[in-house]
Coordinates of C-alpha atoms in Angstrom, one line a residue:
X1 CA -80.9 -17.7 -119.6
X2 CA -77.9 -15.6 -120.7
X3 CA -77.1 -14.4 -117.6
X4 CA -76.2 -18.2 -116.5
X5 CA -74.2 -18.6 -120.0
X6 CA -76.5 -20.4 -122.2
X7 CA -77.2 -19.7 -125.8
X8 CA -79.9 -17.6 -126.9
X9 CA -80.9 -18.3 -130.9
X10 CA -82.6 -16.4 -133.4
X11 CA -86.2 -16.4 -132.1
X12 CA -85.2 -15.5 -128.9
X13 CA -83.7 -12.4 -130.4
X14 CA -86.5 -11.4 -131.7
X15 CA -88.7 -11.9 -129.1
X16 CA -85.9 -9.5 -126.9
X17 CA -86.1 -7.1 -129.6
X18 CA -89.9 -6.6 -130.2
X19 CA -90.2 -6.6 -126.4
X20 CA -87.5 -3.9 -125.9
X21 CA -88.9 -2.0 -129.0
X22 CA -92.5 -2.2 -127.7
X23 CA -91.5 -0.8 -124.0
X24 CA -92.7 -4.3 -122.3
X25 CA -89.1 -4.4 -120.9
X26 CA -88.3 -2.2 -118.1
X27 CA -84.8 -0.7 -117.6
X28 CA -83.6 -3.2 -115.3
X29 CA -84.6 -6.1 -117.7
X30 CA -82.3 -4.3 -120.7
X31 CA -79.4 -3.9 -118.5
X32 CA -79.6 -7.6 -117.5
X33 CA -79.5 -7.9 -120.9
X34 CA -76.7 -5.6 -122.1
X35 CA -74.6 -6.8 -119.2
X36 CA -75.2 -10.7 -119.9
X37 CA -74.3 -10.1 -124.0
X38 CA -70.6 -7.6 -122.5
X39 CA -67.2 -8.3 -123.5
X40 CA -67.0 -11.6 -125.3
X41 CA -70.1 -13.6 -124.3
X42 CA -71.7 -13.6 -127.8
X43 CA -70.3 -15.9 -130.2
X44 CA -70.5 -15.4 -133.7
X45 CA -74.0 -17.4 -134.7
X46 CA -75.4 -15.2 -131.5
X47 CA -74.0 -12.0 -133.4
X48 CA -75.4 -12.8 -136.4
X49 CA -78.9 -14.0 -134.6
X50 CA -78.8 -10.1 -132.6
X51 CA -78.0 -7.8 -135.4
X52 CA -81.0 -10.0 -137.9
X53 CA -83.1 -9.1 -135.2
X54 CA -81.9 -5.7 -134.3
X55 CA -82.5 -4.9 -138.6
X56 CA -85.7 -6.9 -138.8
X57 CA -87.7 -4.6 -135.6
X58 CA -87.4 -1.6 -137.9
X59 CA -87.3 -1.0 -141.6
X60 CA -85.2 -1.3 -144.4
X61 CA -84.7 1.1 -146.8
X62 CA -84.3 0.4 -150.4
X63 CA -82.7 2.1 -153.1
X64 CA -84.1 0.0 -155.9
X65 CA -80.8 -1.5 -158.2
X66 CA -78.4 1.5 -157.5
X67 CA -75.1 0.6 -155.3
X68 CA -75.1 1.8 -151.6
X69 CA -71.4 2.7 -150.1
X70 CA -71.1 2.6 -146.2
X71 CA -68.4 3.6 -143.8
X72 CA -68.0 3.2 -139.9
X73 CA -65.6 3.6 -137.1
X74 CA -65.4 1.4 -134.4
X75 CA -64.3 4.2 -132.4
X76 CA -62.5 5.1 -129.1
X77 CA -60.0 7.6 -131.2
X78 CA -60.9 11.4 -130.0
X79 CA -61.3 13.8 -133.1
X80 CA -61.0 10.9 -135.8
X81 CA -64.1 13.1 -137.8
X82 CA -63.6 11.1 -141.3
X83 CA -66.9 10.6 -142.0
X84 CA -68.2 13.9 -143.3
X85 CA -65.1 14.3 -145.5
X86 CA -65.8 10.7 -147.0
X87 CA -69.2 11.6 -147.8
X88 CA -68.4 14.7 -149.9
X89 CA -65.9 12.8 -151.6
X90 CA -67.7 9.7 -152.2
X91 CA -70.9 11.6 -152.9
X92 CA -69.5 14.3 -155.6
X93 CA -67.9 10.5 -157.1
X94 CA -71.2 9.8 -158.4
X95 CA -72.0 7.5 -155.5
X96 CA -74.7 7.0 -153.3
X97 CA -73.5 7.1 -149.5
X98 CA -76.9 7.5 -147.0
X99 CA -75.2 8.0 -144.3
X100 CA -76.9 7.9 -140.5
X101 CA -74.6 8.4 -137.9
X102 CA -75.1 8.0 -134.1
X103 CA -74.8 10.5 -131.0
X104 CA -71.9 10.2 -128.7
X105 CA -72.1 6.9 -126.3
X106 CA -69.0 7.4 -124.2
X107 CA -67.4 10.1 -126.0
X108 CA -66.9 13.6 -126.4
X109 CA -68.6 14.0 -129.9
X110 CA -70.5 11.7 -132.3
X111 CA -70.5 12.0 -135.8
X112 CA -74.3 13.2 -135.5
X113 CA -73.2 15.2 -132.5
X114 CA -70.7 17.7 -134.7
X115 CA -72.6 17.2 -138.3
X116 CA -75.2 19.0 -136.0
X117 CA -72.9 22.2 -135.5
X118 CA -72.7 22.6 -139.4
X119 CA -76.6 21.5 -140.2
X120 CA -79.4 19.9 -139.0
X121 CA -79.3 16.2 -139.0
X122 CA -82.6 14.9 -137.3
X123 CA -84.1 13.6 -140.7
X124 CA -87.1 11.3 -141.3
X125 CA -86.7 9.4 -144.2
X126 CA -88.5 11.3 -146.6
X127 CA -86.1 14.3 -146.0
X128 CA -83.1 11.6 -146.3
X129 CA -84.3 10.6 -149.6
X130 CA -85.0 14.3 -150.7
X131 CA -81.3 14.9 -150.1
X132 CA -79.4 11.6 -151.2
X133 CA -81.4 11.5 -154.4
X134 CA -80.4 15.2 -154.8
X135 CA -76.9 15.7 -153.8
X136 CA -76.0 11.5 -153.4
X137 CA -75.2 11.7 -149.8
X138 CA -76.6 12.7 -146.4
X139 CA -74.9 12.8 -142.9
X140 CA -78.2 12.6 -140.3
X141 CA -78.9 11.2 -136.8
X142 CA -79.8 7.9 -137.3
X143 CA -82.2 7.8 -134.2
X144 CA -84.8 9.9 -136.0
X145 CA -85.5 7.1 -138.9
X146 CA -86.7 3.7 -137.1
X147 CA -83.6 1.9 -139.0
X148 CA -82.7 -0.6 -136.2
X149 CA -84.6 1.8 -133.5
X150 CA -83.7 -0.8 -130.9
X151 CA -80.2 0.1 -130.8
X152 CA -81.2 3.4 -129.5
X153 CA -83.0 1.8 -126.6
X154 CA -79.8 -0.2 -126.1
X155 CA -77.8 2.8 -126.1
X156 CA -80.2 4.8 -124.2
X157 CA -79.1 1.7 -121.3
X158 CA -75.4 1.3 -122.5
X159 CA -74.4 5.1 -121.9
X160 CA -74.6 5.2 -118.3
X161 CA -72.9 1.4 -117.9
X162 CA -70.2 3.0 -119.7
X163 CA -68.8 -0.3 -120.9
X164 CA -68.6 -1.8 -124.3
X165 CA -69.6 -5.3 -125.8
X166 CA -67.6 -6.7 -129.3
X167 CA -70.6 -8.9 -130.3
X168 CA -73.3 -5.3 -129.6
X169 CA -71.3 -3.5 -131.3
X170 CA -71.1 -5.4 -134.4
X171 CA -74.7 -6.1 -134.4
X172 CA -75.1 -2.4 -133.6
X173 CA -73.1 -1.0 -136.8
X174 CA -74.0 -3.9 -139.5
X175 CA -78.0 -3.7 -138.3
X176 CA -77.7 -0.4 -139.3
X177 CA -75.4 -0.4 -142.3
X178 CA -77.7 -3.0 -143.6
X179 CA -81.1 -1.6 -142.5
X180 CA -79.9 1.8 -144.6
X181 CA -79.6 -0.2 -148.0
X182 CA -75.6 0.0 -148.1
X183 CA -74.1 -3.3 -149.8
X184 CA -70.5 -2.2 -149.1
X185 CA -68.9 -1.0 -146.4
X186 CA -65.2 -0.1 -144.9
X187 CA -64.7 -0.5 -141.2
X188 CA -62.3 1.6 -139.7
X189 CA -60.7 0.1 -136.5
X190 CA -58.0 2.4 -135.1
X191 CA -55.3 0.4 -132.7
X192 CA -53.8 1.7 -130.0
X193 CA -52.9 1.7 -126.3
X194 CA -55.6 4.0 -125.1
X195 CA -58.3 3.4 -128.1
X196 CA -61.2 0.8 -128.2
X197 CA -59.0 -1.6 -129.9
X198 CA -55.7 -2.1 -127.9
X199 CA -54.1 -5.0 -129.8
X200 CA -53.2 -6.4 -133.5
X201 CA -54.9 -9.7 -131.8
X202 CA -57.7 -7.7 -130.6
X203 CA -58.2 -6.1 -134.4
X204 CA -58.1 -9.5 -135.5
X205 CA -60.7 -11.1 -133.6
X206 CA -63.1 -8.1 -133.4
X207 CA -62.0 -8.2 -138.1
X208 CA -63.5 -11.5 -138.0
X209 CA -66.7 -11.3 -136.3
X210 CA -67.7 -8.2 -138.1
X211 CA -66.5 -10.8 -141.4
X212 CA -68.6 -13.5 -140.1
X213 CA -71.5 -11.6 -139.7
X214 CA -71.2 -9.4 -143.0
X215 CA -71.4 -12.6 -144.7
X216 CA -74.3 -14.0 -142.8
X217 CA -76.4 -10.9 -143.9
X218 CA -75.4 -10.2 -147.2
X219 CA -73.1 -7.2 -146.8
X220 CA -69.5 -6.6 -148.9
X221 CA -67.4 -5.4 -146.2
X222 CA -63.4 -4.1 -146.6
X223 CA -61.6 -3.9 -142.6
X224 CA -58.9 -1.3 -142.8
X225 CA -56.7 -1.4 -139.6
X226 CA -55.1 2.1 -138.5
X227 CA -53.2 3.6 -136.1
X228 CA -54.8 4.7 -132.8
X229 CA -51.9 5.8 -130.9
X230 CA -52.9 9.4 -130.8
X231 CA -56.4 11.7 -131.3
X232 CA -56.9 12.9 -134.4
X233 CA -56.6 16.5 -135.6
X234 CA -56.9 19.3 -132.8
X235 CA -60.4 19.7 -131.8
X236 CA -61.9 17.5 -129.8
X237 CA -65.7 18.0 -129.4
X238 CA -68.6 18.8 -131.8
X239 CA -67.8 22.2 -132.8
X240 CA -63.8 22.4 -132.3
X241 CA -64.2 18.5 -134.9
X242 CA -66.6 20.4 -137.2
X243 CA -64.0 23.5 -137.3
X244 CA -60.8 20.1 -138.8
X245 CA -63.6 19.0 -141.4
X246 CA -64.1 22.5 -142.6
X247 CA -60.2 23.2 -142.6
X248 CA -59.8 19.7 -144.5
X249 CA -62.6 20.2 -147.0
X250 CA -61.2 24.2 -147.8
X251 CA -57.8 22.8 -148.0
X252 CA -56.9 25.5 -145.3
X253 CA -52.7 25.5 -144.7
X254 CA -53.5 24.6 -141.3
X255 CA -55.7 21.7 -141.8
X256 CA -55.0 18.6 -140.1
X257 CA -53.0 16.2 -142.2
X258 CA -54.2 13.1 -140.0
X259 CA -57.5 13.8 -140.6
X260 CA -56.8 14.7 -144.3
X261 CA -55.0 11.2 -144.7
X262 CA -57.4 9.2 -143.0
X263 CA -60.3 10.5 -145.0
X264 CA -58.5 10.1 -148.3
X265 CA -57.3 6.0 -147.2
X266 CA -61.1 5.4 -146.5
X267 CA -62.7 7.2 -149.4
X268 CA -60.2 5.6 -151.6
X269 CA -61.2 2.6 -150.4
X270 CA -64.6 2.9 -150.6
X271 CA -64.5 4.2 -154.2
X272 CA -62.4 0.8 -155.2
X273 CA -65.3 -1.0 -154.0
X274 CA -67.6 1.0 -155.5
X275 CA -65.8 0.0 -158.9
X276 CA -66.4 1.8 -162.4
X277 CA -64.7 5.1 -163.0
X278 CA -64.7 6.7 -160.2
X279 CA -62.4 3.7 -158.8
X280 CA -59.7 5.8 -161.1
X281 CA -56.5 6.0 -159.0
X282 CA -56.5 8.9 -157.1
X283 CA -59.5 10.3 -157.8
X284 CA -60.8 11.1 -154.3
X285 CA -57.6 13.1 -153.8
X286 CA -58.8 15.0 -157.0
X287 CA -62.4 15.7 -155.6
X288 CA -60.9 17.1 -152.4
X289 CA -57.9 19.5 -154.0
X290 CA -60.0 20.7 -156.5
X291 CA -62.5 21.7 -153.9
X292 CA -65.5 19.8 -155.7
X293 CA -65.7 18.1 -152.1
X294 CA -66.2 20.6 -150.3
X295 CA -68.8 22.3 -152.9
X296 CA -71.1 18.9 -152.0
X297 CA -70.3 19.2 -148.4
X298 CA -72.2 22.9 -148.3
X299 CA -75.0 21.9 -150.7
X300 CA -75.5 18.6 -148.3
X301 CA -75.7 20.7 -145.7
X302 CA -78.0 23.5 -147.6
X303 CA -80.2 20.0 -148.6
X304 CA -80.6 19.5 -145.0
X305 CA -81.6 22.3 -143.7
X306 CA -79.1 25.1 -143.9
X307 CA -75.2 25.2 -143.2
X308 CA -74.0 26.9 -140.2
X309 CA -70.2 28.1 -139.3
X310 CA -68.9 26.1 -136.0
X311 CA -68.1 28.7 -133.1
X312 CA -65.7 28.8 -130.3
X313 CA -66.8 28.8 -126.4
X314 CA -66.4 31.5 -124.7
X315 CA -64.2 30.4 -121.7
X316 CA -60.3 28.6 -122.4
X317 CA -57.6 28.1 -120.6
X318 CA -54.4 26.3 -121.4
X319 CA -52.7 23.3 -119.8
X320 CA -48.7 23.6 -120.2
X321 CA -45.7 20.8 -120.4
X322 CA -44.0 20.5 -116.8
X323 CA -40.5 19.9 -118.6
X324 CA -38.6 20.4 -122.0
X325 CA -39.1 17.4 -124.2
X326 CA -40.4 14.9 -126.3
X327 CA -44.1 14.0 -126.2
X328 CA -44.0 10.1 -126.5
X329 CA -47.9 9.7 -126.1
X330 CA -51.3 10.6 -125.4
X331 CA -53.8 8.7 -123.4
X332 CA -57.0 9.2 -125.6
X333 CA -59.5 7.9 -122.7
X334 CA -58.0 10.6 -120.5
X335 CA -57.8 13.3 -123.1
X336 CA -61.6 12.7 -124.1
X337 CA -62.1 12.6 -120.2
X338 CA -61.0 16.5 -120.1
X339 CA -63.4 17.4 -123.3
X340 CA -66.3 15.6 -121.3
X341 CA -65.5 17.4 -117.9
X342 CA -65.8 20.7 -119.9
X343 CA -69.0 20.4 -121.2
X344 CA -68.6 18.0 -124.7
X345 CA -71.0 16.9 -126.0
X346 CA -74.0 18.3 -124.5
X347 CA -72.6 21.5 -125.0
X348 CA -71.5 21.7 -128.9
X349 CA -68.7 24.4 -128.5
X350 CA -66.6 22.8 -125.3
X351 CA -63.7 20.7 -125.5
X352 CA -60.4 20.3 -125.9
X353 CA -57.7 21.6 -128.7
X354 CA -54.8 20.0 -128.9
X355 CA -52.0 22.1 -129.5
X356 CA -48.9 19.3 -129.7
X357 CA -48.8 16.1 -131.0
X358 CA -46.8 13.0 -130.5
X359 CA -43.1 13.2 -131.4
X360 CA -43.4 16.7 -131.1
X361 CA -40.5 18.7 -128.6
X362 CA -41.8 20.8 -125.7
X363 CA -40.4 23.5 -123.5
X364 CA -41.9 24.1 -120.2
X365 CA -44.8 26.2 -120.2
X366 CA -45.5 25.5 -123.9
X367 CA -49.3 24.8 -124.4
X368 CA -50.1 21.0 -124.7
X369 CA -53.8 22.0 -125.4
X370 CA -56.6 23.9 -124.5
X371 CA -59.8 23.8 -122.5
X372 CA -63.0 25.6 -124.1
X373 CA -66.0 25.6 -121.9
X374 CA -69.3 27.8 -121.8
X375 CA -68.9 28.0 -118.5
X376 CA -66.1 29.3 -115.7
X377 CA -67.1 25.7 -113.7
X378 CA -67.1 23.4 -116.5
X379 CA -63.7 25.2 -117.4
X380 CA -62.6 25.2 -113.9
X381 CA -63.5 21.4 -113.3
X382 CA -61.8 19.9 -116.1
X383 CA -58.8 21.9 -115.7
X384 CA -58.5 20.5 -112.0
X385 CA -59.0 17.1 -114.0
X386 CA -56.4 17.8 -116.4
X387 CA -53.6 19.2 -113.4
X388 CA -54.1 16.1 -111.3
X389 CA -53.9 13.8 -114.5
X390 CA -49.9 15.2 -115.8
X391 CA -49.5 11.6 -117.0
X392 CA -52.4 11.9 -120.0
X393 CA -49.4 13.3 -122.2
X394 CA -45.7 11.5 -121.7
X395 CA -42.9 13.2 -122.1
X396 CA -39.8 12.0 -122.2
X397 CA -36.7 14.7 -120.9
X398 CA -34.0 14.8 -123.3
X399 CA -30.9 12.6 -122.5

């Protein structure tokens, strides 16, 4: 029926979902179905009627009277790692933050994909527990816990279609939020040329169905718009990402400030929610300059199974500015294209490194970034990528 633009309401939801969940819908009868919900053909009583049913074909965990924080990017920003920053902060805060994070889609890294570098993150939900109870937050794959397991067989269908749908990805995030217990949550949508989000007008209407749907379910959500001109930090890919959180977290001189800044805006933001003392001005600034962040990043990571030091490929090879001048821009789908060509994310130490930034000045054969593969052909294949694309960073000759 949604393939010829009618309405689908609640119980047909959950007959889609239990059907998908139970394997009585084949591969072409989910891509039918992804493709019939893409772009904008959900409205908002359709959103709310997917992510219920999403939440309701798996379980719900509870955590009894105690406050749950959340946090989530939209997306489509290379390198923007916030989330295992925010944890340490929020966690060493004295809040609970469960967080279950996803495998890359499209991308060159998920947030499971480079938590994975530093520890293990498939989870059940005992483990989970073991660790949030003990050190108040986790960072695991959420496709290991049957909280809204039909998104993964959405996903599992979505990846190769390689295209993205507003009201699947609401339903997608706040099935999840809600299905781990969390009662309030930032979204972070980044807004920019290149990113997920390309317009003010486009933030706007993708704010207000994730609004409308919060509401529907129960949830306390905060939107913080930010700037998505630009990757974040310099790694791009799980184990050059997990190398910017580590800087960040050891307040290492050459940690990225982005990525610094961002963290801090949402764990500020999600501690002001959270209310009580640890809403004190500045306090997750405190937590992260006085190292106590980091200190519950490592025993998270030793609660989940051991922490491990992120490690550079073994093949790299630079791509150089054509011209002296300013870099004006950077075309994040293309820059993520080059970490994926060289191996990211199936293999955790390829990617890219970015070694200039917008409104920095370039002389010819400066490095604009770096290629790490494991391999000379993945090396080789997205450097022929990155020669024939000159256009993925702008520069503008001096006048």
């Amino acid at each position: 029926a949604k393939v010829y633009g009618e309405r689908l309401g609640q119980a047909q939801f959950d007959t889609i979902m239990r059907d998908a969940l139970a394997q009585r819908l084949s591969d072409l009868d989910l891509a039918a179905f992804v493709t019939a919900c893409a772009a904008d053909r959900l409205d908002f009583d359709e959103t709310i009627g997917l992510t219920r049913a999403m939440q309701g074909a798996g379980e719900t965990l509870d955590w009894g009277d105690r406050l749950v924080l959340d946090k989530h990017c939209v997306g489509g920003l290379p390198g923007n790692r916030t989330t295992p920053i925010v944890v340490a902060i929020v966690a060493a805060a004295g809040h609970l933050i469960p967080k279950t994070s996803s495998r890359a889609i499209t991308s060159p890294a998920g947030t499971a994909d480079t938590m994975e570098v530093m520890a293990p993150v498939a989870l059940d939900i005992p483990d989970m527990r073991r660790v949030v109870e003990a050190q108040g937050g986790c960072i695991v794959w959420g496709g290991g816990l049957h909280l809204s397991p039909v998104d993964d067989v959405l996903i599992r269908i979505e990846r190769p279609l390689d295209f993205d749908s507003e009201g699947q990805l609401v339903a997608s995030v706040l099935s999840k939020k809600a299905a781990a217990g969390a009662r309030r949550v930032v979204i972070d949508v980044p807004v920019g040329p290149t990113a997920k989000v390309r317009s003010q007008a486009a933030a706007a209407a993708l704010s207000a169905r994730f609004e409308a749907v919060a509401r529907a379910i129960g949830l306390d959500l905060m939107i913080q718009i930010s700037d998505g001109s630009q990757p974040v930090g310099q790694g791009i890919g799980p184990a050059l990402e997990a190398m910017d959180v580590l800087k960040v977290l050891r307040r290492d001189p050459d940690a990225p400030a982005d990525l610094r800044d961002r963290a801090l805006n949402l764990a500020r933001a999600l501690l002001d929610m959270g209310g009580g003392p640890a809403a004190r001005h500045n306090l997750a600034r405190e937590l992260l300059d006085s190292g106590e962040a980091e200190r519950r990043f490592v025993a998270i990571c030793e609660a989940q199974g051991g922490f491990a030091e992120p490690q550079f490929a073994p093949h790299r090879m630079p791509v150089t500015a054509p011209r002296d001048g300013m870099v004006t821009a950077i075309d994040n789908r293309r820059i993520a294209r080059v970490a994926k060509l060289a191996g990211a994310p199936q293999r955790p130490r390829a990617g890219v490194l970015l070694r200039a930034q917008r409104g920095d000045t370039v002389h010819r054969g400066d490095p604009l970034f770096e290629i790490h593969a494991e391999t000379p052909g993945e090396l080789a294949y997205a450097h022929h990528y990155a020669a024939s694309h000159p256009g993925m960073f702008r520069i503008e000759e001096p006048s």
